[in-house]
Amino acid sequence: MNTGFYRIRWKRGRTFLPVLILLMALFWVQTVFAASTTISAVNITLDLDLKVGEPLPDLNVGYSANSGYEVVIPGNDRYDIDSVKWSSQVDEVTLGGTYTMKIYLDSLNDYSFSGTYSSSKVRVKGGEFVNAQRQNKNRLVVTVKTNPAKGALEIPEDVRWDSTRTGSSRFAYARWDSVKNAAYDVYLYRGSKQVHKVTGLRSTSYDFYPYMTVKGTYSFRVRSIPIDDTAAKYASRSDWEISDELTLEADEISDGSGQGSGMNNAPDSGSSTRPEKPKTDAVGWIQDNGRWYFRYPDGTYLTDSWGKIGGSWYLFDSAGVMQTGWQRRNGVYYYMNQDGRMQTGWLLEGGIWYYLSESGGMVTGWYQVDGKAYFFNESGAMQTGWKDVGGQMYYFYPDGHKAVDTYIDGFYVDQNGVWRRP
């Protein structure tokens, strides 16, 4: 009896073991098969020629790079493109502008999309990954952003002599219209001879009169140059624009006062002589040949540094000359008023609003002012109207602050200020 009992247990054990192995094998095969049918990564190539001033191009899909297609995926048996479209249409591509598109991918055969895809799983060449959303296991919507549109900066327009000012500049204050993302090179000529030049000027005006010390006919020329290293990645300098001629008689010429104190980034830029510090025993503020200096009781001058005088900050160059206008220090732009004091808060210059922080630095990007959100581009210009920021559409009121939780032109912007295409 006992012998039979053990024989039955042994037989049952022999039967159970192969079944267990078979079930485990089937589970392993099913797991491996499921894993192998999940699309682990997506590759997209953008081959776009965005032409500044023209509408966005039509989008055609292909499977081979350098074949004239705007959106390319590799030939494969896992996924295909159902359609692709711009997130929004624009009448004209702007220099440095970036534009988003949505790419609708469908899975093929028995493959399916996983729940989430990050930038490491969606590789975009010729553009930038924004996000990916799975509509279902067989449909993935990928949003990508183009690289900035490249081209030459606009040529400054309305180049003119402004004779409406008073004081030393009554004859020769140069002005021109602003160009987005641009600084300026400005050269003064007497006949065909170059008299003075300023490079990298961030203002749309310059006082040339202090350099008009000889009777003759003067003109100036101006061109746009990229305002910073970021702009230089997509923008090239413009052609020159030349002003009308201005003739000064002997009784109208300058005595040279004010040279080096104009609104330039490098005082006395292009000048053949370097201003010398005043030879005097006076201390404190000293004016000499139209320039301002600050001298300490020990005879030294404030040079190549900031100085806090009377509760206000001033900036002096290596020659000890007080600076005015836009100045760049350690990669940061500051604005020094005509009396030399560092500007903070709102600044209207050349028809453009800027904001200078409490430390004086020009603000770029998102910034809160009195509890309201503003956006300033890489040139520091306050933005208004509909703007694409980081691949999302926002609306900024005429005073610059962001609209939230409201309807603009019939379109709803949410609590974060984002408009989303339905």
Tab-separated table of C-alpha atoms in Angstrom, residues 4-230:
chain	number	residue	atom	x	y	z
A	4	GLY	CA	1.764	2.311	-4.420
A	5	PHE	CA	1.229	5.618	-2.709
A	6	TYR	CA	4.766	6.733	-3.320
A	7	ARG	CA	4.668	5.507	-6.889
A	8	ILE	CA	1.618	7.689	-7.591
A	9	ARG	CA	3.289	10.765	-6.100
A	10	TRP	CA	6.343	10.167	-8.183
A	11	LYS	CA	4.307	9.913	-11.353
A	12	ARG	CA	2.415	13.099	-10.582
A	13	GLY	CA	5.671	14.911	-9.926
A	14	ARG	CA	7.042	13.817	-13.257
A	15	THR	CA	3.946	15.122	-15.003
A	16	PHE	CA	3.883	18.533	-13.210
A	17	LEU	CA	7.508	19.480	-13.896
A	18	PRO	CA	7.314	19.508	-17.736
A	19	VAL	CA	4.041	21.460	-17.573
A	20	LEU	CA	5.622	24.068	-15.313
A	21	ILE	CA	8.586	24.423	-17.654
A	22	LEU	CA	6.246	24.779	-20.622
A	23	LEU	CA	4.202	27.527	-18.920
A	24	MET	CA	7.335	29.436	-17.986
A	25	ALA	CA	8.606	29.195	-21.546
A	26	LEU	CA	5.323	30.446	-22.949
A	27	PHE	CA	5.332	33.380	-20.500
A	28	TRP	CA	8.914	34.243	-21.475
A	29	VAL	CA	8.099	34.075	-25.196
A	30	GLN	CA	5.020	36.242	-24.691
A	31	THR	CA	7.022	38.818	-22.698
A	32	VAL	CA	9.854	38.934	-25.211
A	33	PHE	CA	7.407	39.159	-28.115
A	34	ALA	CA	5.499	42.008	-26.441
A	35	ALA	CA	8.711	43.870	-25.729
A	36	SER	CA	9.947	43.374	-29.248
A	37	THR	CA	6.741	44.851	-30.748
A	38	THR	CA	7.028	48.108	-28.772
A	39	ILE	CA	8.569	50.969	-30.724
A	40	SER	CA	11.463	52.032	-28.507
A	41	ALA	CA	12.689	55.069	-30.494
A	42	VAL	CA	11.672	57.371	-33.339
A	43	ASN	CA	13.982	59.184	-35.758
A	44	ILE	CA	12.946	62.323	-37.644
A	45	THR	CA	14.975	64.570	-39.941
A	46	LEU	CA	13.915	68.097	-40.941
A	47	ASP	CA	15.384	69.338	-44.212
A	48	LEU	CA	13.930	72.837	-44.385
A	49	ASP	CA	14.919	75.966	-46.261
A	50	LEU	CA	13.098	78.716	-44.388
A	51	LYS	CA	13.252	81.879	-46.474
A	52	VAL	CA	12.990	85.116	-44.521
A	53	GLY	CA	10.072	87.235	-45.729
A	54	GLU	CA	8.236	84.308	-47.357
A	55	PRO	CA	5.458	82.024	-46.009
A	56	LEU	CA	6.290	78.707	-44.401
A	57	PRO	CA	6.980	76.068	-47.071
A	58	ASP	CA	4.732	73.116	-47.845
A	59	LEU	CA	5.677	69.962	-45.975
A	60	ASN	CA	6.368	66.818	-47.967
A	61	VAL	CA	7.258	63.494	-46.430
A	62	GLY	CA	9.948	61.105	-47.601
A	63	TYR	CA	12.161	58.260	-46.496
A	64	SER	CA	15.554	59.376	-47.766
A	65	ALA	CA	17.547	62.399	-46.595
A	66	ASN	CA	18.839	64.967	-49.120
A	67	SER	CA	16.077	64.066	-51.567
A	68	GLY	CA	14.040	67.259	-51.455
A	69	TYR	CA	11.612	66.174	-48.748
A	70	GLU	CA	11.008	68.522	-45.809
A	71	VAL	CA	10.242	65.785	-43.241
A	72	VAL	CA	12.099	62.494	-43.451
A	73	ILE	CA	11.909	59.257	-41.471
A	74	PRO	CA	14.017	56.175	-42.108
A	75	GLY	CA	12.465	53.387	-44.132
A	76	ASN	CA	11.296	50.789	-41.607
A	77	ASP	CA	8.521	48.298	-40.855
A	78	ARG	CA	7.603	49.750	-37.434
A	79	TYR	CA	6.090	53.201	-38.034
A	80	ASP	CA	5.093	55.543	-40.827
A	81	ILE	CA	3.933	59.167	-41.171
A	82	ASP	CA	0.207	59.644	-41.631
A	83	SER	CA	0.409	63.439	-41.980
A	84	VAL	CA	2.412	66.485	-40.947
A	85	LYS	CA	1.323	70.108	-40.556
A	86	TRP	CA	2.493	73.433	-39.183
A	87	SER	CA	1.104	74.272	-35.752
A	88	SER	CA	0.182	77.725	-37.095
A	89	GLN	CA	0.633	79.521	-40.386
A	90	VAL	CA	2.529	82.790	-40.718
A	91	ASP	CA	2.549	85.208	-43.631
A	92	GLU	CA	6.263	85.845	-43.426
A	93	VAL	CA	9.159	83.943	-41.895
A	94	THR	CA	11.182	86.251	-39.674
A	95	LEU	CA	14.929	86.217	-39.200
A	96	GLY	CA	15.749	84.021	-36.225
A	97	GLY	CA	12.157	82.794	-36.053
A	98	THR	CA	11.415	79.219	-34.993
A	99	TYR	CA	8.227	77.399	-35.966
A	100	THR	CA	6.566	74.254	-34.666
A	101	MET	CA	4.970	71.418	-36.576
A	102	LYS	CA	3.041	68.315	-35.593
A	103	ILE	CA	4.021	64.966	-37.065
A	104	TYR	CA	1.406	62.187	-36.870
A	105	LEU	CA	3.006	58.750	-36.750
A	106	ASP	CA	1.144	55.445	-37.179
A	107	SER	CA	2.527	52.097	-36.093
A	108	LEU	CA	2.895	49.304	-38.662
A	109	ASN	CA	2.374	45.546	-38.546
A	110	ASP	CA	2.075	44.389	-34.911
A	111	TYR	CA	4.132	47.210	-33.433
A	112	SER	CA	2.735	49.769	-30.978
A	113	PHE	CA	3.842	52.960	-29.248
A	114	SER	CA	4.760	53.016	-25.563
A	115	GLY	CA	3.215	55.380	-23.044
A	116	THR	CA	5.850	58.108	-22.966
A	117	TYR	CA	8.567	59.419	-25.258
A	118	SER	CA	11.252	61.867	-24.149
A	119	SER	CA	13.913	63.642	-26.180
A	120	SER	CA	16.154	60.617	-25.746
A	121	LYS	CA	13.569	58.444	-27.545
A	122	VAL	CA	12.615	60.918	-30.268
A	123	ARG	CA	15.757	61.955	-32.096
A	124	VAL	CA	15.303	65.043	-34.271
A	125	LYS	CA	17.963	66.145	-36.745
A	126	GLY	CA	17.696	69.628	-38.200
A	127	GLY	CA	15.311	70.800	-35.484
A	128	GLU	CA	14.411	70.425	-31.827
A	129	PHE	CA	12.099	68.002	-30.034
A	130	VAL	CA	9.261	69.716	-28.135
A	131	ASN	CA	6.986	66.907	-26.928
A	132	ALA	CA	5.278	63.662	-27.934
A	133	GLN	CA	1.766	62.529	-27.026
A	134	ARG	CA	0.333	59.055	-27.622
A	135	GLN	CA	-3.283	59.213	-28.814
A	136	ASN	CA	-3.522	55.431	-28.683
A	137	LYS	CA	-1.147	52.519	-29.029
A	138	ASN	CA	-1.096	52.960	-32.813
A	139	ARG	CA	-0.854	56.786	-33.061
A	140	LEU	CA	1.890	59.091	-31.758
A	141	VAL	CA	1.826	62.874	-32.297
A	142	VAL	CA	5.294	64.429	-32.195
A	143	THR	CA	5.750	68.204	-31.954
A	144	VAL	CA	9.089	69.544	-33.188
A	145	LYS	CA	10.544	73.022	-33.604
A	146	THR	CA	12.622	74.248	-36.512
A	147	ASN	CA	16.058	75.736	-36.154
A	148	PRO	CA	16.115	79.566	-36.339
A	149	ALA	CA	15.613	80.931	-39.844
A	150	LYS	CA	18.927	82.223	-41.208
A	151	GLY	CA	19.631	85.249	-43.361
A	152	ALA	CA	21.000	88.776	-43.476
A	153	LEU	CA	19.785	91.437	-41.087
A	154	GLU	CA	17.627	94.204	-42.506
A	155	ILE	CA	19.351	97.332	-43.732
A	156	PRO	CA	18.624	100.283	-41.398
A	157	GLU	CA	16.018	102.587	-42.891
A	158	ASP	CA	15.287	106.314	-42.633
A	159	VAL	CA	18.986	107.133	-42.194
A	160	ARG	CA	19.118	110.864	-41.531
A	161	TRP	CA	20.747	113.861	-39.915
A	162	ASP	CA	18.640	115.218	-37.048
A	163	SER	CA	19.017	118.970	-36.678
A	164	THR	CA	16.193	119.404	-34.161
A	165	ARG	CA	18.371	118.845	-31.110
A	166	THR	CA	19.970	121.685	-29.197
A	167	GLY	CA	23.415	122.021	-27.691
A	168	SER	CA	26.576	120.582	-29.198
A	169	SER	CA	24.609	118.236	-31.458
A	170	ARG	CA	22.485	120.849	-33.175
A	171	PHE	CA	24.107	120.158	-36.551
A	172	ALA	CA	25.047	116.492	-36.598
A	173	TYR	CA	22.972	114.032	-34.636
A	174	ALA	CA	22.766	110.817	-36.685
A	175	ARG	CA	19.595	108.726	-36.528
A	176	TRP	CA	18.103	105.629	-38.177
A	177	ASP	CA	15.253	103.176	-37.608
A	178	SER	CA	15.829	100.165	-35.394
A	179	VAL	CA	16.348	96.637	-36.734
A	180	LYS	CA	15.328	93.609	-34.702
A	181	ASN	CA	18.183	91.623	-33.138
A	182	ALA	CA	20.735	94.146	-34.363
A	183	ALA	CA	23.490	96.384	-33.106
A	184	TYR	CA	25.141	98.805	-35.529
A	185	ASP	CA	28.404	99.856	-37.111
A	186	VAL	CA	28.390	103.593	-37.862
A	187	TYR	CA	31.154	105.432	-39.770
A	188	LEU	CA	31.531	109.202	-40.245
A	189	TYR	CA	33.169	110.602	-43.398
A	190	ARG	CA	34.350	114.019	-44.524
A	191	GLY	CA	34.279	113.645	-48.263
A	192	SER	CA	35.876	110.237	-48.820
A	193	LYS	CA	37.998	110.345	-45.655
A	194	GLN	CA	36.894	108.353	-42.622
A	195	VAL	CA	36.800	110.612	-39.576
A	196	HIS	CA	35.318	108.472	-36.814
A	197	LYS	CA	33.710	105.062	-36.394
A	198	VAL	CA	31.661	103.242	-33.796
A	199	THR	CA	31.180	99.472	-33.793
A	200	GLY	CA	28.607	97.391	-31.951
A	201	LEU	CA	26.447	100.423	-31.078
A	202	ARG	CA	23.152	99.394	-29.473
A	203	SER	CA	21.430	102.748	-29.876
A	204	THR	CA	19.699	104.013	-33.041
A	205	SER	CA	21.378	107.409	-32.832
A	206	TYR	CA	24.836	108.876	-32.357
A	207	ASP	CA	26.265	112.342	-31.731
A	208	PHE	CA	28.885	112.890	-34.447
A	209	TYR	CA	29.193	116.642	-33.991
A	210	PRO	CA	32.189	116.547	-31.579
A	211	TYR	CA	34.200	114.917	-34.409
A	212	MET	CA	33.318	117.541	-37.039
A	213	THR	CA	36.243	119.847	-36.299
A	214	VAL	CA	37.084	120.753	-39.894
A	215	LYS	CA	35.029	122.666	-42.431
A	216	GLY	CA	33.653	120.356	-45.118
A	217	THR	CA	30.909	118.042	-46.360
A	218	TYR	CA	30.074	115.116	-44.060
A	219	SER	CA	28.088	111.916	-44.398
A	220	PHE	CA	27.758	108.734	-42.405
A	221	ARG	CA	26.949	105.153	-43.226
A	222	VAL	CA	25.376	102.522	-40.992
A	223	ARG	CA	24.852	98.767	-41.161
A	224	SER	CA	23.174	96.191	-38.943
A	225	ILE	CA	25.284	93.525	-37.222
A	226	PRO	CA	24.180	90.655	-34.936
A	227	ILE	CA	23.520	92.044	-31.474
A	228	ASP	CA	25.078	89.082	-29.631
A	229	ASP	CA	26.552	85.616	-30.071
A	230	THR	CA	23.096	84.025	-30.179
